[in-house]
Coordinates of C-alpha atoms in Angstrom, one line a residue:
X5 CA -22.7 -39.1 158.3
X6 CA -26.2 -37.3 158.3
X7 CA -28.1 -37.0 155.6
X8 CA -28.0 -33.0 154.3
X9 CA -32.1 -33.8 153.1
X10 CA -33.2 -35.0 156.7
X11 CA -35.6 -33.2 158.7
X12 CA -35.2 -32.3 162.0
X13 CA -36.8 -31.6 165.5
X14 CA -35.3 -28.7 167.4
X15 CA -31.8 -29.1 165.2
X16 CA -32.0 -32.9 165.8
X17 CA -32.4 -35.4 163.3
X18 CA -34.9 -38.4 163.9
X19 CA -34.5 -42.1 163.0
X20 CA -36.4 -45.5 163.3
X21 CA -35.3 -48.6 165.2
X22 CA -37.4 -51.5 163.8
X23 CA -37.5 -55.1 165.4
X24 CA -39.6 -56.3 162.4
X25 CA -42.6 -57.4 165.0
X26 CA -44.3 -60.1 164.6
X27 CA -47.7 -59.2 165.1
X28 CA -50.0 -62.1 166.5
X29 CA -51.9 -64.5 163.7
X30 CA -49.0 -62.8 161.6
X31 CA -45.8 -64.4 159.8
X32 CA -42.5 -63.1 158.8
X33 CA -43.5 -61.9 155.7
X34 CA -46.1 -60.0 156.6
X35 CA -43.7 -58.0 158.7
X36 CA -41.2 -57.3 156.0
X37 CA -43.8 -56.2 154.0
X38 CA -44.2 -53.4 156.7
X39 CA -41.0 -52.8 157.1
X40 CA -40.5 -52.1 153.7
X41 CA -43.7 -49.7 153.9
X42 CA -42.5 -47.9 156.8
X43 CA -39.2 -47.2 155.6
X44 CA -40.4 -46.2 152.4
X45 CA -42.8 -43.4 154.3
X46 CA -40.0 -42.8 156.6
X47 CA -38.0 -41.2 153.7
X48 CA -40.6 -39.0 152.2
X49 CA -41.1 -38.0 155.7
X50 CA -37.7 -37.0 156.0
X51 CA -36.5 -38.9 159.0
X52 CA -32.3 -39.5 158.7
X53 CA -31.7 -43.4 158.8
X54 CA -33.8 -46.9 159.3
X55 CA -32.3 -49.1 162.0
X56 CA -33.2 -52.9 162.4
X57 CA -32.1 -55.0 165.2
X58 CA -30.4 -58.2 165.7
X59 CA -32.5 -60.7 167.7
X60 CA -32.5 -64.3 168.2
X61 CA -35.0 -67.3 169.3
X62 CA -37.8 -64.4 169.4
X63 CA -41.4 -65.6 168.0
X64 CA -42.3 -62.2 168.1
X65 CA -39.0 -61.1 166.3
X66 CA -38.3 -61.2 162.7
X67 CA -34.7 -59.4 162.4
X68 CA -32.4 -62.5 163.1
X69 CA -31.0 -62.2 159.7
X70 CA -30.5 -58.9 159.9
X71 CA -27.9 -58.1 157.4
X72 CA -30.2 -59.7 154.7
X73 CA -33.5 -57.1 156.2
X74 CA -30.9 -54.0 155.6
X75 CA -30.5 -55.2 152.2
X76 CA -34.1 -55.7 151.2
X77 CA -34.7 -52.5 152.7
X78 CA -32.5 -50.4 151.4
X79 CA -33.2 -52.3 147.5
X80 CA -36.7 -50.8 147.9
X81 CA -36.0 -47.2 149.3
X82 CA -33.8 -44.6 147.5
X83 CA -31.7 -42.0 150.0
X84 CA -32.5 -43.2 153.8
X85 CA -29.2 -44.3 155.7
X86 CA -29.9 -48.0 156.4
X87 CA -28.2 -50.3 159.0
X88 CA -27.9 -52.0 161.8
X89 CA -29.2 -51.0 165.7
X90 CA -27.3 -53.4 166.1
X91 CA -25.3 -56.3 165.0
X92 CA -24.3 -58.4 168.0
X93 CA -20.9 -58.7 167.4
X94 CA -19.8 -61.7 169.9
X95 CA -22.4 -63.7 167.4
X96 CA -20.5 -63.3 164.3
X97 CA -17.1 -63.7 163.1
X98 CA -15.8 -60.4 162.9
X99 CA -14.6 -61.3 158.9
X100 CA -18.1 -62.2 157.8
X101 CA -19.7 -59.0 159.2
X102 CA -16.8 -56.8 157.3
X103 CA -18.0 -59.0 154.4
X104 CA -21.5 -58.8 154.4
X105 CA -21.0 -55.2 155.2
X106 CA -18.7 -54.1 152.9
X107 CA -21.0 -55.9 150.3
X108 CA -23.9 -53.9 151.8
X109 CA -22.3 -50.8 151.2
X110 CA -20.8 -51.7 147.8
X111 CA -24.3 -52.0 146.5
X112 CA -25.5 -48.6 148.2
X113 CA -23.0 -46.4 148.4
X114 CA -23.1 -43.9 151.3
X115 CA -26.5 -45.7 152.8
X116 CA -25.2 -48.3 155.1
X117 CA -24.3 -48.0 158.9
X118 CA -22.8 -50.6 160.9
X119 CA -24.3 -50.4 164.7
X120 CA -22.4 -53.0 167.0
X121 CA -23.4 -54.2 170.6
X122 CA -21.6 -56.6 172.7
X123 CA -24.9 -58.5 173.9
X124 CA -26.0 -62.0 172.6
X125 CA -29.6 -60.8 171.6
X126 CA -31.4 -63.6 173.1
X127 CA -30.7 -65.9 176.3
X128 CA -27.6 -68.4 176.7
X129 CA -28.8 -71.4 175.4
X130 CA -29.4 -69.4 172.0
X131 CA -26.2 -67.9 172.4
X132 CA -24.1 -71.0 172.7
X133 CA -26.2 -72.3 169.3
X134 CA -25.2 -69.2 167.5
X135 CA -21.3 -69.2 169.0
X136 CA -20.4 -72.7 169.6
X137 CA -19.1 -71.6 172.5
X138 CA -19.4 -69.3 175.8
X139 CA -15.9 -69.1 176.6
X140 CA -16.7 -64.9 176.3
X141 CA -19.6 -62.7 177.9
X142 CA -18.3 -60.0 175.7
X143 CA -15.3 -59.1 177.8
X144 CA -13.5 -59.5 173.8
X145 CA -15.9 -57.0 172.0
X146 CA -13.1 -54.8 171.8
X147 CA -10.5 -56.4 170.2
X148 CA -13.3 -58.1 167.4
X149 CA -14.1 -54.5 166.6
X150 CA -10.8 -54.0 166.6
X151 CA -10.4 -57.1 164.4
X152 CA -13.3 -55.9 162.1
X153 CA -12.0 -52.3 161.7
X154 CA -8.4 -54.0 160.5
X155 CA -10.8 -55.6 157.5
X156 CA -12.5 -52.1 156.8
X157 CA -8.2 -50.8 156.8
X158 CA -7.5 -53.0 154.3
X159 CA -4.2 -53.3 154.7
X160 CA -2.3 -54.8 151.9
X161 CA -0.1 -56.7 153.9
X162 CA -2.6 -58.2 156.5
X163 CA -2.8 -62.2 155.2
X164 CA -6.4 -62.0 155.3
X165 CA -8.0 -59.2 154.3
X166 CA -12.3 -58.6 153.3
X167 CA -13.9 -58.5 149.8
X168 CA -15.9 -56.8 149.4
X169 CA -15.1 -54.3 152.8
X170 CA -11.4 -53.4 152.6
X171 CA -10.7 -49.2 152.0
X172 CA -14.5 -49.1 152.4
X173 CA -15.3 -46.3 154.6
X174 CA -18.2 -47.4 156.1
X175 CA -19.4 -45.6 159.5
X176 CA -19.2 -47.7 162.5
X177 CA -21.5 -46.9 165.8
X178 CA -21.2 -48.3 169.1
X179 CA -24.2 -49.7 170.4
X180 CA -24.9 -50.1 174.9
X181 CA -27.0 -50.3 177.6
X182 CA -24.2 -49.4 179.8
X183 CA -21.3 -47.7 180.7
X184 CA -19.1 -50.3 179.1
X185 CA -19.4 -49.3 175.1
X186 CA -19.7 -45.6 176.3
X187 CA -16.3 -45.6 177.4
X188 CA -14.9 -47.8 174.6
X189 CA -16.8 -45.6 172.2
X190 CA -15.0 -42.8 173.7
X191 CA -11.5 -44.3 173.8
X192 CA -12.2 -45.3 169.8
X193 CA -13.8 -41.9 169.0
X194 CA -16.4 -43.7 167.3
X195 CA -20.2 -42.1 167.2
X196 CA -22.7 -43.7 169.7
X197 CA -25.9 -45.0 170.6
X198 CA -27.5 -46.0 173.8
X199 CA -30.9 -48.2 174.5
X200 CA -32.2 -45.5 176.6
X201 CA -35.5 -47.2 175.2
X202 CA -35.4 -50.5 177.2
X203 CA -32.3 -49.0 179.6
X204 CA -33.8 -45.2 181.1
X205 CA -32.0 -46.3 184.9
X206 CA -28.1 -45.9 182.9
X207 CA -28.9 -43.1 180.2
X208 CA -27.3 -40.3 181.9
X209 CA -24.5 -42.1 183.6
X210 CA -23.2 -43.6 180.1
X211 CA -23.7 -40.3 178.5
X212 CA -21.3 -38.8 181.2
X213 CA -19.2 -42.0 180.4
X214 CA -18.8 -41.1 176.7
X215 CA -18.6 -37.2 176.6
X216 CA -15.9 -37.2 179.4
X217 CA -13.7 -40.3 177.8
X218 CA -14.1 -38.6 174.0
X219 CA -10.9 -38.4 172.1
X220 CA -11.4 -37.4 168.9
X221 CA -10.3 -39.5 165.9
X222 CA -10.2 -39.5 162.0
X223 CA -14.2 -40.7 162.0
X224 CA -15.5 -38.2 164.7
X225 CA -14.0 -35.1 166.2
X226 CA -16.2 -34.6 168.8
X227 CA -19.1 -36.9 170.3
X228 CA -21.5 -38.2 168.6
X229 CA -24.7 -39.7 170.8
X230 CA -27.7 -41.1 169.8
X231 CA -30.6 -41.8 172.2
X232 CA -33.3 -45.1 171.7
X233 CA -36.8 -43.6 172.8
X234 CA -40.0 -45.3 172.9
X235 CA -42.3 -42.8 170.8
X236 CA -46.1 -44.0 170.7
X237 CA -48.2 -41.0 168.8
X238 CA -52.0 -40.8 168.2
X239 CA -54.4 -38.0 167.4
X240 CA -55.5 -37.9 171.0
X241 CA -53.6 -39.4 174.4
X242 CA -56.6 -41.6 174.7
X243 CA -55.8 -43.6 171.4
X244 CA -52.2 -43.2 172.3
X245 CA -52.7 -44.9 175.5
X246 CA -54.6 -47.6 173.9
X247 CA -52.8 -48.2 171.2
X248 CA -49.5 -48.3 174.1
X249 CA -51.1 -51.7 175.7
X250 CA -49.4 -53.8 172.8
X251 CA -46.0 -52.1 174.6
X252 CA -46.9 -52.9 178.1
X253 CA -48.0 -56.2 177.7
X254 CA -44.6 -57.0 175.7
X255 CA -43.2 -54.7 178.6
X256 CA -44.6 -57.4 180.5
X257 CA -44.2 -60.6 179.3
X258 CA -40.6 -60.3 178.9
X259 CA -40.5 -59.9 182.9
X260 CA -42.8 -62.9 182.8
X261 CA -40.1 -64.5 180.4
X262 CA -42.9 -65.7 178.2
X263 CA -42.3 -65.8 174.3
X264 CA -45.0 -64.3 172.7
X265 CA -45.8 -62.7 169.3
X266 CA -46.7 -59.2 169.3
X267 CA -50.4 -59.1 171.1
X268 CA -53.3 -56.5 169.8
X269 CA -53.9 -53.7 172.4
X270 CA -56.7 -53.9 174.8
X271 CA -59.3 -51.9 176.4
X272 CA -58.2 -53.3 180.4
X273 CA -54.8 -53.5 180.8
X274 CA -54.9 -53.3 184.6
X275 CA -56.9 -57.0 184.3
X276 CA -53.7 -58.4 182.9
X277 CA -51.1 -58.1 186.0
X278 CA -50.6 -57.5 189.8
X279 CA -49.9 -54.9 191.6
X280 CA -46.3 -55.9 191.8
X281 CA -46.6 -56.2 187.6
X282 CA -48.2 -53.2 187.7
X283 CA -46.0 -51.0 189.2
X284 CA -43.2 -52.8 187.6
X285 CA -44.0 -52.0 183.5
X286 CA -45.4 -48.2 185.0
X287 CA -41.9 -47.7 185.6
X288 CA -40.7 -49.0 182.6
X289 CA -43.5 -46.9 180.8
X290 CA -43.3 -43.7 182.5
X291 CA -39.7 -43.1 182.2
X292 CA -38.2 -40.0 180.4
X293 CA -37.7 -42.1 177.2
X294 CA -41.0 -43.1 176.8
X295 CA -43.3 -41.0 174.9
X296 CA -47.5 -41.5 174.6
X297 CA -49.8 -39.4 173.3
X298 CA -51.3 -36.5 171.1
X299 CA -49.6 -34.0 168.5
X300 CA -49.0 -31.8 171.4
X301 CA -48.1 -33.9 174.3
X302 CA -45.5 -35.7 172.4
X303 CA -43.5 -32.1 171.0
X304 CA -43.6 -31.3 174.6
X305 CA -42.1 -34.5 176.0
X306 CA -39.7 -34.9 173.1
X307 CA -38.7 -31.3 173.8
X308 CA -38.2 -32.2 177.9
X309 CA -35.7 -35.3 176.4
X310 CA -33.9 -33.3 174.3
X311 CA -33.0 -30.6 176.8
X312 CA -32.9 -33.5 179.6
X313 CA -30.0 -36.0 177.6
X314 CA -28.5 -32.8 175.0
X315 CA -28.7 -36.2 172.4
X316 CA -27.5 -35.2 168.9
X317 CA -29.7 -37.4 167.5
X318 CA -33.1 -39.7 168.4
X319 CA -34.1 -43.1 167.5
X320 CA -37.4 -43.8 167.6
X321 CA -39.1 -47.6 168.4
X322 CA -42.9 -47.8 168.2
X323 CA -44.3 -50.7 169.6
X324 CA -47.3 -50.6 167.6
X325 CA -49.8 -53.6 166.2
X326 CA -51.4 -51.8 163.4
X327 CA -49.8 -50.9 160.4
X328 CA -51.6 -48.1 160.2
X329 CA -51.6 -46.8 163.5
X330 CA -47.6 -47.5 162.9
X331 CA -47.5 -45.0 159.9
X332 CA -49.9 -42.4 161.6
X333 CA -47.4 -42.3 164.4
X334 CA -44.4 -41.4 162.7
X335 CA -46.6 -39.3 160.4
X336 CA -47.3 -37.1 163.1
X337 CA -43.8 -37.1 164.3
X338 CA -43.0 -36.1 160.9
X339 CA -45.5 -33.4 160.9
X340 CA -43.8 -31.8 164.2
X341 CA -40.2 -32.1 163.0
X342 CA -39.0 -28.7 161.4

């Protein structure tokens, strides 16, 4: 499951979790253009897979399609695990993701991961668009992964069955911002990975959730966790900190419920809320899984996470405007891993 040539940080490999952002006066195209770019540096750089996630009815947002993002990403990189942080299952009929998957992974071998979450990746009234129906919150996520792991079987006798997907042995993660995939990740002894970067308030409860409920199974014999972090680095905190105000005002107008692109940092950021606001995204931004600043200040915070969450592995999400303040950042994480 991890790449032997990946490069780690204190024994744990690093990964990127990319929403494909819009940036503002940008298009679509324009951010799979840097996609592509990132990933591409991302595997020279020796970070261990490249994660894009499944969001609907975004402006800001270009990873709605996102089985079609993995495969134009992995087409134009040679070795870095690509998949999916996640695939909303309750969206999708558990045969079409075994088939797009299973397609996916006949056409790069040993690349492709299959991340699942149970939430609708936008609000209701997109949901119901995408499902036809609401009849489920998700309280059936686990019997369609059940459903979809039957397709991955391939039994011979099942009367419908996936091609491309059936015998393929394609890893499958369960994704949460909750105790409720912990535990079924645990029952299913399947690897998994919590949104500690938009969740911090439930990190260490699920994590308890999962590491006490593990049963081991023929894909994992012991648990597997991977911890979302926001990661923002900069040759000095100051840039870092500037560079951060395209987060917090994202931060903050998803509170505000507004639908934005993503916006350009700025030099005030205190001019753009109220107190209340304020105090709100400084809580968001100054929990454990979000990291801002220089060379140094970012080895020691990842450090404090590690030892804090004992994650086997770390996703990182950058919510950055600039390209190339983007690849500067994971640069520099590069530079500190090994």
């Amino acid at each position: 499951m991890i790449r032997e040539q990946a490069k780690k940080y204190k024994g744990i490999p690093l990964s990127i979790l990319d929403l494909a952002m819009i940036n503002e006066g940008s298009d679509a195209g324009e951010s799979f253009k840097n996609s592509v770019s990132l990933a591409q540096h991302a595997e020279d750089w020796g970070f261990n897979r490249y994660w894009l996630a499944e969001h609907h009815n975004m402006p800001g947002v270009a990873s709605s399609a996102t089985s079609v993002i993995i495969g134009h990403v992995a087409g134009q990189t040679k070795s870095i695990r690509v998949g999916s942080g996640g695939i909303m299952l309750p969206n999708h009929a558990p045969l079409v993701i075994a088939e797009q998957f299973g397609t996916l992974d006949a056409m790069y071998p040993g690349r492709i991961d299959l991340g699942l979450g149970r939430a609708p990746g936008s609000d209701q009234a997109t949901a119901y668009a995408l499902r036809r129906t609401l009849h489920s919150g998700g309280e059936d996520f686990p019997q369609q992964v059940d459903e979809l792991r039957t397709y991955f079987a391939g039994n011979p006798t099942d009367r419908v069955r996936a091609f491309p997907g059936a015998g393929q042995q394609l890893p499958i993660w369960l994704l949460g911002s909750s105790g409720f995939s912990a535990q079924l990740a645990a029952q299913l002894g399947l690897p998994f990975s919590f949104a500690s970067h938009f969740a911090p308030a439930y990190m260490m409860q699920a994590l308890q959730l999962y590491h006490q409920n593990f049963r081991p199974s023929k894909d994992l014999e012991k648990p597997y966790a991977m911890m979302g972090i926001n990661l923002i680095a900069a040759d000095t905190d100051e840039k870092a900190q500037y560079i951060a105000t395209s987060m917090q005002q994202q931060f903050l107008n998803i509170r505000q419920g507004k639908m934005t692109q993503f916006t350009p940092p700025i030099e005030d950021i205190n001019a753009t809320w109220s107190p209340f606001e304020q105090e709100a995204v400084a809580q968001q931004s100054e929990a454990p899984s979000v990291i801002i600043g220089s060379p140094e200040t970012v080895r020691r915070k990842l450090e404090e996470f590690i030892d804090l969450t004992k994650a086997n592995e770390l996703i990182i999400s950058s919510g950055i405007f600039n390209h190339e303040d983007r690849l500067r950042s994971y640069e520099i994480i590069s530079e500190i891993m090994d």
